[in-house]
Tab-separated table of C-alpha atoms in Angstrom:
chain	number	residue	atom	x	y	z
A	1	MET	CA	4.287	-11.501	-36.694
A	2	PRO	CA	1.640	-10.824	-39.320
A	3	LEU	CA	3.982	-10.086	-42.221
A	4	SER	CA	6.251	-12.782	-43.559
A	5	PHE	CA	9.437	-11.412	-45.301
A	6	GLN	CA	10.824	-14.921	-45.873
A	7	HIS	CA	11.870	-15.884	-49.437
A	8	SER	CA	9.322	-18.740	-49.081
A	9	CYS	CA	6.671	-19.680	-46.604
A	10	SER	CA	4.147	-22.546	-46.495
A	11	ALA	CA	1.140	-20.244	-46.751
A	12	PRO	CA	1.904	-16.933	-48.492
A	13	ILE	CA	-1.601	-15.860	-47.853
A	14	GLY	CA	-2.837	-17.226	-44.501
A	15	ILE	CA	-6.574	-17.520	-44.867
A	16	ARG	CA	-9.173	-20.155	-44.204
A	17	GLN	CA	-11.172	-20.088	-47.427
A	18	SER	CA	-14.136	-21.991	-46.026
A	19	GLU	CA	-14.527	-19.449	-43.185
A	20	VAL	CA	-14.446	-16.552	-45.664
A	21	GLU	CA	-17.004	-18.151	-47.868
A	22	ALA	CA	-19.513	-18.628	-44.925
A	23	LYS	CA	-18.954	-14.998	-43.665
A	24	LEU	CA	-19.063	-13.609	-47.201
A	25	GLN	CA	-22.574	-14.730	-47.634
A	26	SER	CA	-23.721	-13.170	-44.336
A	27	LEU	CA	-22.014	-9.840	-45.058
A	28	LEU	CA	-23.365	-9.717	-48.548
A	29	ALA	CA	-26.882	-10.257	-47.275
A	30	ARG	CA	-26.452	-7.345	-44.849
A	31	ALA	CA	-25.028	-5.177	-47.591
A	32	ILE	CA	-27.927	-5.888	-50.037
A	33	ALA	CA	-30.485	-5.202	-47.281
A	34	TRP	CA	-28.706	-1.837	-46.567
A	35	ALA	CA	-28.983	-0.957	-50.336
A	36	GLN	CA	-32.711	-2.036	-50.435
A	37	ARG	CA	-33.499	-0.164	-47.215
A	38	HIS	CA	-31.938	3.079	-48.519
A	39	GLN	CA	-32.996	2.441	-52.216
A	40	HIS	CA	-29.634	3.468	-53.722
A	41	PRO	CA	-26.457	1.718	-54.802
A	42	ILE	CA	-23.638	1.413	-52.392
A	43	ILE	CA	-20.097	0.154	-52.319
A	44	ALA	CA	-19.877	-2.551	-49.636
A	45	SER	CA	-16.520	-2.853	-47.906
A	46	LEU	CA	-16.291	-6.383	-46.686
A	47	SER	CA	-13.300	-7.213	-44.337
A	48	PHE	CA	-11.937	-10.573	-43.059
A	49	PRO	CA	-9.072	-11.565	-40.801
A	50	LEU	CA	-6.007	-13.121	-42.218
A	51	ASP	CA	-3.336	-15.135	-40.276
A	52	GLN	CA	-0.522	-13.508	-42.318
A	53	PHE	CA	0.596	-12.700	-45.892
A	54	ALA	CA	3.971	-12.402	-47.658
A	55	PRO	CA	3.783	-8.832	-49.103
A	56	PHE	CA	6.309	-9.199	-52.004
A	57	HIS	CA	4.852	-12.590	-53.097
A	58	LEU	CA	1.344	-11.156	-52.913
A	59	PHE	CA	2.214	-8.094	-55.045
A	60	ALA	CA	3.725	-10.447	-57.649
A	61	VAL	CA	0.536	-12.426	-57.641
A	62	LEU	CA	-1.498	-9.291	-58.319
A	63	GLN	CA	0.567	-8.544	-61.386
A	64	HIS	CA	-1.070	-11.565	-63.021
A	65	LEU	CA	-4.581	-10.290	-62.641
A	66	GLU	CA	-6.181	-8.232	-65.431
A	67	LEU	CA	-6.697	-5.186	-63.249
A	68	SER	CA	-5.621	-1.744	-64.274
A	69	HIS	CA	-4.524	-0.347	-60.933
A	70	ARG	CA	-2.127	-1.766	-58.323
A	71	PHE	CA	-0.785	-0.202	-55.095
A	72	PHE	CA	1.980	-1.197	-52.629
A	73	TRP	CA	2.896	0.504	-49.397
A	74	LEU	CA	5.223	-0.791	-46.732
A	75	HIS	CA	6.743	0.996	-43.656
A	76	GLY	CA	7.708	-1.105	-40.650
A	77	GLN	CA	4.759	-3.433	-39.888
A	78	GLU	CA	2.286	-1.089	-41.726
A	79	CYS	CA	1.529	-2.704	-45.190
A	80	LEU	CA	-1.187	-1.967	-47.729
A	81	ILE	CA	-1.462	-3.815	-51.062
A	82	GLY	CA	-4.327	-3.023	-53.317
A	83	ALA	CA	-5.549	-3.979	-56.786
A	84	GLY	CA	-8.436	-3.062	-59.032
A	85	THR	CA	-10.857	-0.204	-58.719
A	86	SER	CA	-14.190	0.001	-56.989
A	87	LEU	CA	-14.293	3.796	-56.969
A	88	VAL	CA	-11.868	6.273	-58.709
A	89	LEU	CA	-11.733	9.920	-57.566
A	90	GLU	CA	-9.699	12.207	-59.878
A	91	ALA	CA	-9.120	15.892	-60.096
A	92	GLN	CA	-7.203	18.188	-62.501
A	93	GLY	CA	-5.824	21.729	-62.360
A	94	ALA	CA	-4.596	24.298	-59.770
A	95	ASP	CA	-7.424	23.522	-57.260
A	96	VAL	CA	-6.826	19.733	-57.338
A	97	HIS	CA	-6.514	19.451	-53.496
A	98	ARG	CA	-9.807	21.114	-52.783
A	99	ILE	CA	-11.623	19.244	-55.503
A	100	LEU	CA	-10.309	15.895	-54.418
A	101	LYS	CA	-11.172	16.564	-50.765
A	102	GLN	CA	-14.766	17.344	-51.887
A	103	LYS	CA	-15.021	14.183	-53.869
A	104	TRP	CA	-13.619	12.071	-50.957
A	105	GLU	CA	-16.179	13.696	-48.529
A	106	ALA	CA	-19.021	12.786	-50.953
A	107	ALA	CA	-17.645	9.315	-51.489
A	108	ARG	CA	-17.837	8.564	-47.742
A	109	GLU	CA	-21.616	8.548	-48.110
A	110	GLN	CA	-21.457	5.871	-50.813
A	111	VAL	CA	-19.227	3.389	-48.970
A	112	VAL	CA	-20.534	1.153	-46.257
A	113	ALA	CA	-18.108	-0.845	-44.012
A	114	LEU	CA	-19.236	-4.258	-43.052
A	115	GLY	CA	-16.504	-6.133	-41.340
A	116	ASP	CA	-16.134	-9.502	-39.640
A	117	GLU	CA	-16.283	-9.161	-35.849
A	118	GLN	CA	-12.588	-9.695	-35.621
A	119	VAL	CA	-11.678	-6.738	-37.870
A	120	THR	CA	-14.152	-4.057	-36.784
A	121	ASP	CA	-11.304	-1.479	-36.830
A	122	VAL	CA	-10.545	-2.032	-40.484
A	123	LEU	CA	-12.185	0.803	-42.545
A	124	PRO	CA	-12.414	1.236	-46.345
A	125	THR	CA	-9.114	2.884	-47.464
A	126	PHE	CA	-8.433	5.124	-50.475
A	127	LEU	CA	-4.906	4.946	-51.978
A	128	GLY	CA	-3.391	7.653	-54.232
A	129	GLY	CA	-1.416	10.822	-54.696
A	130	PHE	CA	-0.842	14.128	-56.383
A	131	ARG	CA	1.262	15.581	-59.060
A	132	PHE	CA	4.113	17.839	-57.756
A	133	ASP	CA	2.771	20.731	-59.749
A	134	PRO	CA	-0.462	20.686	-61.711
A	135	GLN	CA	0.505	23.929	-63.362
A	136	ALA	CA	3.894	22.556	-64.660
A	137	ARG	CA	4.803	24.053	-68.068
A	138	HIS	CA	6.833	21.022	-69.157
A	139	THR	CA	4.740	17.882	-69.345
A	140	SER	CA	5.709	14.453	-70.533
A	141	SER	CA	3.438	11.733	-72.115
A	142	ALA	CA	5.258	9.320	-69.787
A	143	TRP	CA	2.966	10.494	-67.025
A	144	ARG	CA	-0.210	10.417	-69.126
A	145	HIS	CA	-1.884	7.740	-66.911
A	146	PHE	CA	-1.255	9.763	-63.708
A	147	PRO	CA	-3.872	12.590	-63.120
A	148	ASP	CA	-3.084	15.684	-61.189
A	149	GLY	CA	-4.706	14.052	-58.170
A	150	ALA	CA	-6.276	10.719	-57.550
A	151	LEU	CA	-7.676	8.655	-54.644
A	152	ILE	CA	-8.656	5.049	-55.447
A	153	LEU	CA	-10.730	2.637	-53.564
A	154	PRO	CA	-9.274	-0.706	-54.747
A	155	GLN	CA	-11.356	-3.795	-55.453
A	156	VAL	CA	-9.185	-5.917	-52.984
A	157	VAL	CA	-7.001	-4.649	-50.250
A	158	PHE	CA	-4.580	-6.670	-48.098
A	159	ARG	CA	-3.500	-4.896	-44.955
A	160	SER	CA	-1.156	-5.551	-42.087
A	161	THR	CA	-0.706	-3.518	-38.887
A	162	GLN	CA	0.795	-4.372	-35.471
A	163	GLY	CA	-2.673	-5.586	-34.619
A	164	GLY	CA	-2.839	-8.154	-37.350
A	165	CYS	CA	-3.719	-8.825	-41.020
A	166	SER	CA	-6.945	-8.433	-43.036
A	167	LEU	CA	-8.443	-8.839	-46.501
A	168	THR	CA	-10.911	-6.262	-47.653
A	169	ILE	CA	-13.187	-6.615	-50.708
A	170	ASN	CA	-14.942	-3.452	-52.012
A	171	HIS	CA	-17.836	-4.407	-54.221
A	172	SER	CA	-20.624	-2.348	-55.759
A	173	ILE	CA	-24.065	-3.427	-54.818
A	174	THR	CA	-27.548	-2.260	-56.039
A	175	PRO	CA	-30.908	-2.948	-54.390
A	176	GLU	CA	-31.700	-5.526	-57.234
A	177	ASP	CA	-28.595	-7.584	-56.554
A	178	THR	CA	-28.688	-11.048	-54.974
A	179	VAL	CA	-26.250	-12.748	-52.686
A	180	LEU	CA	-25.503	-15.329	-55.390
A	181	THR	CA	-24.585	-12.861	-58.120
A	182	CYS	CA	-22.393	-10.876	-55.837
A	183	GLU	CA	-20.697	-13.860	-54.424
A	184	SER	CA	-19.975	-15.221	-57.915
A	185	ALA	CA	-18.314	-11.956	-58.962
A	186	ILE	CA	-16.177	-11.735	-55.901
A	187	HIS	CA	-15.108	-15.471	-56.151
A	188	LEU	CA	-13.809	-14.828	-59.683
A	189	VAL	CA	-11.167	-12.546	-58.312
A	190	LEU	CA	-10.422	-14.229	-54.986
A	191	ASP	CA	-10.111	-17.725	-56.574
A	192	ARG	CA	-7.770	-16.352	-59.228
A	193	ILE	CA	-5.546	-14.792	-56.463
A	194	PHE	CA	-5.312	-18.080	-54.507
A	195	GLN	CA	-4.695	-20.110	-57.639
A	196	ILE	CA	-1.860	-17.858	-58.791
A	197	SER	CA	-0.438	-17.722	-55.264
A	198	ALA	CA	-0.255	-21.464	-55.086
A	199	SER	CA	1.423	-21.835	-58.452
A	200	LEU	CA	3.875	-18.782	-58.486
A	201	ALA	CA	7.464	-19.626	-57.827
A	202	GLN	CA	8.426	-17.869	-54.632
A	203	ASP	CA	11.965	-17.336	-55.681
A	204	ALA	CA	10.827	-15.169	-58.567
A	205	LEU	CA	11.539	-12.023	-56.607
A	206	PHE	CA	15.207	-12.783	-56.039
A	207	ARG	CA	16.641	-12.734	-59.528
A	208	SER	CA	19.761	-10.804	-60.354
A	209	GLY	CA	19.848	-7.421	-61.871
A	210	MET	CA	18.107	-6.662	-65.110
A	211	VAL	CA	19.638	-3.435	-66.502
A	212	SER	CA	22.600	-1.909	-67.985
A	213	ARG	CA	23.059	1.748	-67.365
A	214	ASP	CA	24.534	4.185	-69.931
A	215	VAL	CA	25.486	7.327	-67.824
A	216	ASP	CA	24.362	10.374	-69.805
A	217	THR	CA	27.092	12.770	-68.790
A	218	SER	CA	25.748	15.369	-71.225
A	219	GLN	CA	23.336	16.440	-68.507
A	220	GLU	CA	26.120	17.080	-65.992
A	221	GLU	CA	27.331	20.560	-67.091
A	222	PRO	CA	23.923	21.980	-68.142
A	223	TRP	CA	22.564	21.014	-64.673
A	224	LYS	CA	25.544	22.508	-62.891
A	225	GLN	CA	24.845	25.678	-64.846
A	226	LEU	CA	21.222	25.550	-63.717
A	227	VAL	CA	22.398	25.461	-60.103
A	228	SER	CA	24.788	28.403	-60.656
A	229	ASP	CA	21.983	30.449	-62.192
A	230	ALA	CA	19.804	29.646	-59.233
A	231	VAL	CA	22.495	30.617	-56.784
A	232	ARG	CA	22.860	33.947	-58.630
A	233	ALA	CA	19.022	34.528	-58.532
A	234	ILE	CA	18.980	33.787	-54.757
A	235	ARG	CA	21.878	36.211	-54.053
A	236	GLN	CA	19.952	38.799	-56.095
A	237	GLY	CA	16.962	38.354	-53.647
A	238	THR	CA	14.611	36.507	-56.005
A	239	MET	CA	14.090	33.786	-53.444
A	240	SER	CA	15.888	32.349	-50.454
A	241	LYS	CA	15.924	28.649	-51.576
A	242	VAL	CA	14.836	26.545	-54.559
A	243	VAL	CA	14.941	22.780	-54.955
A	244	LEU	CA	16.178	21.639	-58.376
A	245	ALA	CA	15.796	18.141	-59.609
A	246	ARG	CA	17.155	16.095	-62.469
A	247	SER	CA	16.386	12.694	-64.072
A	248	MET	CA	18.396	9.675	-65.105
A	249	ARG	CA	17.265	7.143	-67.549
A	250	VAL	CA	18.153	3.347	-67.370
A	251	ASN	CA	17.226	0.591	-69.729
A	252	ALA	CA	16.525	-3.116	-69.343
A	253	ARG	CA	19.324	-5.404	-70.395
A	254	SER	CA	16.957	-7.524	-72.657
A	255	GLN	CA	13.578	-6.986	-74.180
A	256	SER	CA	11.880	-8.082	-70.986
A	257	SER	CA	10.105	-5.456	-69.062
A	258	PHE	CA	11.164	-4.467	-65.587
A	259	ASP	CA	9.709	-6.691	-62.828
A	260	ILE	CA	7.974	-4.319	-60.464
A	261	PRO	CA	7.557	-6.738	-57.491
A	262	SER	CA	11.305	-7.662	-57.741
A	263	LEU	CA	12.235	-3.936	-57.828
A	264	VAL	CA	9.966	-3.273	-54.732
A	265	TYR	CA	11.490	-6.206	-52.901
A	266	ARG	CA	15.030	-5.016	-53.533
A	267	LEU	CA	14.103	-1.454	-52.502
A	268	HIS	CA	13.106	-2.899	-49.210
A	269	GLN	CA	16.419	-4.679	-48.929
A	270	GLN	CA	18.218	-1.452	-49.739
A	271	ALA	CA	16.236	0.838	-47.438
A	272	PRO	CA	14.318	-1.118	-44.749
A	273	LEU	CA	13.633	2.012	-42.753
A	274	SER	CA	12.135	4.014	-45.695
A	275	TYR	CA	8.578	4.001	-46.941
A	276	ILE	CA	8.432	1.647	-49.878
A	277	PHE	CA	5.814	2.394	-52.412
A	278	ALA	CA	4.546	1.500	-55.893
A	279	MET	CA	1.549	3.001	-57.728
A	280	GLN	CA	0.725	1.330	-61.020
A	281	PHE	CA	-1.654	2.795	-63.551
A	282	GLN	CA	-2.006	0.593	-66.579
A	283	GLU	CA	1.499	-0.480	-67.636
A	284	THR	CA	3.344	2.375	-65.938
A	285	ALA	CA	4.639	2.114	-62.309
A	286	PHE	CA	5.783	4.893	-60.130
A	287	VAL	CA	8.026	3.232	-57.564
A	288	GLY	CA	10.347	4.496	-54.723
A	289	ALA	CA	11.741	4.211	-51.257
A	290	THR	CA	11.283	7.604	-49.558
A	291	PRO	CA	12.543	8.538	-46.067
A	292	GLU	CA	10.334	11.565	-45.845
A	293	GLN	CA	6.891	11.461	-44.208
A	294	LEU	CA	4.716	14.388	-45.271
A	295	VAL	CA	1.996	14.013	-42.614
A	296	ALA	CA	-0.002	11.359	-40.790
A	297	ALA	CA	-3.299	11.549	-38.884
A	298	GLN	CA	-4.987	9.335	-36.349
A	299	ALA	CA	-8.031	10.422	-34.386
A	300	GLY	CA	-7.445	14.034	-35.125
A	301	LYS	CA	-3.720	13.954	-34.028
A	302	ILE	CA	-1.220	14.731	-36.684
A	303	ARG	CA	2.543	14.024	-36.934
A	304	THR	CA	4.973	15.087	-39.542
A	305	MET	CA	8.750	15.767	-39.838
A	306	SER	CA	11.199	18.360	-41.196
A	307	LEU	CA	13.875	16.585	-43.381
A	308	ALA	CA	16.551	18.758	-44.947
A	309	GLY	CA	20.321	18.637	-44.879
A	310	SER	CA	22.118	15.490	-46.095
A	311	ALA	CA	25.562	13.763	-45.919
A	312	LEU	CA	27.170	10.403	-46.677
A	313	ARG	CA	27.414	7.461	-44.328
A	314	GLY	CA	30.864	6.701	-43.122
A	315	GLN	CA	32.748	3.475	-43.880
A	316	THR	CA	33.539	2.916	-40.159
A	317	VAL	CA	31.641	3.766	-36.957
A	318	GLU	CA	34.108	6.414	-36.187
A	319	THR	CA	33.987	8.127	-39.553
A	320	ASP	CA	30.209	7.736	-39.622
A	321	ALA	CA	29.967	9.569	-36.234
A	322	CYS	CA	32.253	12.272	-37.457
A	323	ILE	CA	30.184	12.838	-40.603
A	324	GLY	CA	27.065	12.973	-38.573
A	325	GLN	CA	28.468	15.470	-36.137
A	326	ALA	CA	29.657	17.582	-38.928
A	327	LEU	CA	26.197	17.586	-40.430
A	328	LEU	CA	24.704	18.635	-37.099
A	329	THR	CA	27.070	21.527	-36.939
A	330	SER	CA	27.039	22.481	-40.644
A	331	ARG	CA	25.915	26.091	-40.965
A	332	LYS	CA	24.593	25.634	-44.456
A	333	ASP	CA	22.653	22.346	-43.697
A	334	ARG	CA	21.337	23.779	-40.311
A	335	GLU	CA	20.096	26.954	-42.067
A	336	GLU	CA	18.367	24.885	-44.786
A	337	HIS	CA	16.880	22.639	-42.154
A	338	ALA	CA	15.718	25.490	-40.048
A	339	ILE	CA	13.957	27.056	-43.038
A	340	VAL	CA	12.052	23.858	-43.658
A	341	THR	CA	11.084	23.315	-40.023
A	342	ASP	CA	9.927	26.923	-39.422
A	343	THR	CA	7.848	26.786	-42.651
A	344	ILE	CA	6.068	23.646	-41.704
A	345	MET	CA	5.267	25.104	-38.292
A	346	GLN	CA	3.783	28.187	-40.010
A	347	GLN	CA	1.796	26.078	-42.538
A	348	LEU	CA	0.120	23.785	-40.000
A	349	GLY	CA	-0.400	26.436	-37.336
A	350	PRO	CA	-3.801	27.606	-38.631
A	351	LEU	CA	-5.058	24.002	-38.793
A	352	CYS	CA	-4.038	22.945	-35.248
A	353	ASN	CA	-5.089	23.664	-31.729
A	354	THR	CA	-1.582	22.614	-30.489
A	355	LEU	CA	1.683	22.113	-32.452
A	356	HIS	CA	5.060	21.009	-30.920
A	357	ARG	CA	8.634	20.400	-32.022
A	358	PRO	CA	11.958	19.824	-30.210
A	359	VAL	CA	14.464	22.621	-30.131
A	360	LEU	CA	17.254	20.883	-32.060
A	361	PRO	CA	17.264	18.464	-35.021
A	362	GLN	CA	18.454	14.902	-34.809
A	363	LEU	CA	20.038	12.495	-37.255
A	364	LEU	CA	18.068	10.173	-39.484
A	365	ARG	CA	20.586	7.525	-40.588
A	366	LEU	CA	19.673	5.471	-43.737
A	367	PRO	CA	21.981	2.783	-45.331
A	368	THR	CA	23.726	5.152	-47.757
A	369	ILE	CA	22.759	8.655	-46.514
A	370	GLN	CA	21.895	10.641	-43.355
A	371	HIS	CA	19.680	13.515	-42.889
A	372	LEU	CA	18.842	16.196	-40.292
A	373	GLN	CA	15.377	15.485	-39.021
A	374	THR	CA	12.906	17.342	-36.631
A	375	PRO	CA	9.669	15.626	-35.618
A	376	ILE	CA	6.528	17.810	-35.427
A	377	TRP	CA	3.202	16.759	-33.898
A	378	GLY	CA	-0.152	18.412	-32.997
A	379	GLN	CA	-3.976	18.262	-32.679
A	380	LEU	CA	-6.110	19.291	-35.664
A	381	ARG	CA	-8.802	21.880	-35.160
A	382	GLN	CA	-12.451	20.762	-35.590
A	383	GLY	CA	-13.389	20.763	-39.327
A	384	TYR	CA	-9.894	20.078	-40.659
A	385	SER	CA	-8.725	16.674	-42.043
A	386	LEU	CA	-5.574	14.907	-43.200
A	387	LEU	CA	-6.261	16.123	-46.723
A	388	ASP	CA	-6.232	19.706	-45.499
A	389	ALA	CA	-2.844	19.134	-43.870
A	390	VAL	CA	-1.514	17.570	-47.175
A	391	SER	CA	-2.701	20.719	-49.042
A	392	ALA	CA	-1.261	23.043	-46.572
A	393	LEU	CA	2.202	21.464	-46.444
A	394	HIS	CA	2.686	20.695	-50.136
A	395	PRO	CA	5.209	21.516	-51.490
A	396	THR	CA	7.389	21.777	-48.363
A	397	PRO	CA	10.606	23.896	-48.736
A	398	ALA	CA	12.566	20.540	-48.864
A	399	VAL	CA	11.112	19.841	-52.336
A	400	GLY	CA	10.056	23.301	-53.601
A	401	GLY	CA	11.760	26.203	-51.875
A	402	LEU	CA	11.060	29.567	-50.344
A	403	PRO	CA	9.070	31.581	-50.923
A	404	SER	CA	6.886	28.724	-52.156
A	405	ASP	CA	5.305	30.586	-55.025
A	406	GLY	CA	8.493	32.159	-56.312
A	407	ALA	CA	10.355	28.842	-56.086
A	408	ARG	CA	7.588	26.999	-57.933
A	409	THR	CA	7.590	29.624	-60.646
A	410	TYR	CA	11.371	29.333	-61.002
A	411	ILE	CA	11.119	25.503	-61.249
A	412	ARG	CA	8.377	25.764	-63.911
A	413	THR	CA	10.492	28.160	-65.937
A	414	TYR	CA	13.987	26.755	-65.683
A	415	GLU	CA	13.959	23.047	-64.608
A	416	GLN	CA	12.913	21.839	-68.074
A	417	MET	CA	11.592	18.475	-66.746
A	418	ASP	CA	8.197	16.980	-65.845
A	419	ARG	CA	8.388	15.794	-62.326
A	420	GLY	CA	5.070	14.216	-62.603
A	421	TRP	CA	4.244	12.589	-59.199
A	422	TYR	CA	7.895	12.758	-58.102
A	423	ALA	CA	8.192	14.903	-54.926
A	424	GLY	CA	4.423	15.045	-54.755
A	425	PRO	CA	2.286	13.645	-51.835
A	426	LEU	CA	1.491	9.964	-51.998
A	427	GLY	CA	-0.321	7.762	-49.565
A	428	TRP	CA	-3.658	6.544	-48.121
A	429	ILE	CA	-6.676	7.799	-46.150
A	430	ASP	CA	-9.521	5.736	-44.633
A	431	LEU	CA	-13.154	6.545	-44.246
A	432	ASN	CA	-12.504	8.266	-40.843
A	433	GLY	CA	-9.874	10.539	-42.191
A	434	ASP	CA	-6.994	8.565	-40.590
A	435	GLY	CA	-4.004	7.841	-42.845
A	436	GLU	CA	-0.551	8.898	-43.933
A	437	PHE	CA	1.143	10.674	-46.887
A	438	VAL	CA	4.756	10.759	-47.783
A	439	VAL	CA	6.925	12.927	-50.141
A	440	ALA	CA	7.498	10.708	-53.175
A	441	LEU	CA	11.366	10.880	-53.251
A	442	ARG	CA	14.072	8.437	-54.135
A	443	SER	CA	11.791	7.234	-56.920
A	444	GLY	CA	11.464	6.415	-60.547
A	445	LEU	CA	8.808	6.059	-63.312
A	446	VAL	CA	8.867	2.525	-64.868
A	447	GLN	CA	7.548	1.731	-68.210
A	448	LYS	CA	8.241	-1.705	-69.660
A	449	GLN	CA	11.982	-1.715	-70.578
A	450	THR	CA	12.673	1.854	-69.444
A	451	ALA	CA	13.012	3.518	-66.032
A	452	THR	CA	13.321	7.230	-65.390
A	453	LEU	CA	14.790	8.010	-62.001
A	454	PHE	CA	14.556	11.347	-60.157
A	455	ALA	CA	16.646	13.201	-57.578
A	456	GLY	CA	16.930	16.710	-56.321
A	457	CYS	CA	18.578	18.955	-53.750
A	458	GLY	CA	18.034	22.272	-52.080
A	459	ILE	CA	19.925	25.332	-53.540
A	460	VAL	CA	20.671	28.238	-51.235
A	461	ALA	CA	22.986	31.273	-51.481
A	462	ASN	CA	26.200	29.308	-50.603
A	463	SER	CA	25.524	26.213	-52.696
A	464	GLN	CA	28.315	24.770	-54.818
A	465	PRO	CA	27.289	23.219	-58.213
A	466	GLU	CA	29.727	20.308	-58.010
A	467	SER	CA	28.666	19.273	-54.499
A	468	GLU	CA	24.925	19.587	-55.281
A	469	TYR	CA	25.533	17.425	-58.424
A	470	GLN	CA	27.224	14.802	-56.257
A	471	GLU	CA	24.339	14.935	-53.755
A	472	THR	CA	21.873	13.947	-56.589
A	473	CYS	CA	24.228	11.179	-57.596
A	474	LEU	CA	24.095	9.873	-53.994
A	475	LYS	CA	20.290	10.076	-53.929
A	476	PHE	CA	20.066	8.060	-57.182
A	477	GLN	CA	21.950	5.221	-55.555
A	478	VAL	CA	19.093	3.355	-53.781
A	479	MET	CA	16.975	3.185	-56.912
A	480	LEU	CA	20.004	2.203	-58.974
A	481	ASN	CA	21.132	-0.532	-56.705
A	482	ALA	CA	17.650	-1.974	-56.502
A	483	ILE	CA	17.338	-1.955	-60.340
A	484	GLN	CA	20.711	-3.551	-60.737
A	485	GLY	CA	19.776	-6.270	-58.242
A	486	GLN	CA	22.246	-5.247	-55.561
A	487	SER	CA	21.192	-5.729	-51.909
């Protein structure tokens, strides 16, 4: 198994450094020859095989490097951990998706993949995401390091798939460079990673909780009133659904900052079936454990899911089955789910030659909550990419509402909160256009001793303010448990 989830292992990063050094010189010589032949700078993406790596330990190691950006992604055996920046693509404003796609297409001409013969299928990978609404009226300085959209080619990327593990180094090279100068610069980073890995206590991720939480009940009644007002607007025909979110603030128990790798580890313990992510810009981290895939692409084939309608897990097998069956037959939840499913089919239809879905939804059971889920899959038309699908789908009715424009306008006007990247697309895309984006739910923005958590729910004509409020409390639970050290 390429990933090691043990609390400790003899080799947290399974790599033969002598082999890497020998191969690095050869790959750098090829990269410099490429730059000289074409007479322009390139970013050489140099990949090497690894025996294994321990993802949480490795992410903790990267915290000790003086690098401004870090990224963590884990779902099943698919893991991506990146640090530093070789190329940063950013965009602002209402047209952020189109602009960022253009920049990504242009960047593909700058990056040259030069892999070891054992990792020829490993391609340069951009990591990033998008703000929920680049035209939001209420903005917070807490999100100041997060642009409306960003795709980042990290300096180093550790990756694991079912096929094995790899290390990729992305390094800028000019025609004037030499193997010696490039090798020295790369070794400064790699040697530091291995030195820290060897010295870092591997039980550092398993400390007890670090926070005390003061529940701000002053938000409860105003938010319930917001739900009541939205129900009234829906019944008056303004829209058919709107998703309203709220935030909760928690503070560290001491003056010590939150430990992001520990939080990521505990999120995985809490929600092993979810997508675990962390995006760090400077000293601010956006962290979460989302159950919702937005869309994935591989060789032109796309897959996504409709996820809407929620209920608690039962305390026993019998009660859990009863709750699940009630969710499957709930008129309110089935209607909400059907809206989301039908909208996704309509949004992806123009991009696809074929598009499929089962007739009935199924249950997605997570540790503390269960959802209605419908898988959707198809084949992209020639000329369309994963980024086109991301743009077409966001925001889904599960995080925005219907009709989309009307719901977004309502959220901008009445929600009184900056969602930032919460409920926005977050993920990765490689040089070929393969990749995956999720909807960044069950998440929080962490800044030193403070974390702001986010949760929302879909409001329709028969929504009840109290039950919707309790649903948000339930959705906070995974992040709260992780922050408080419960697993």
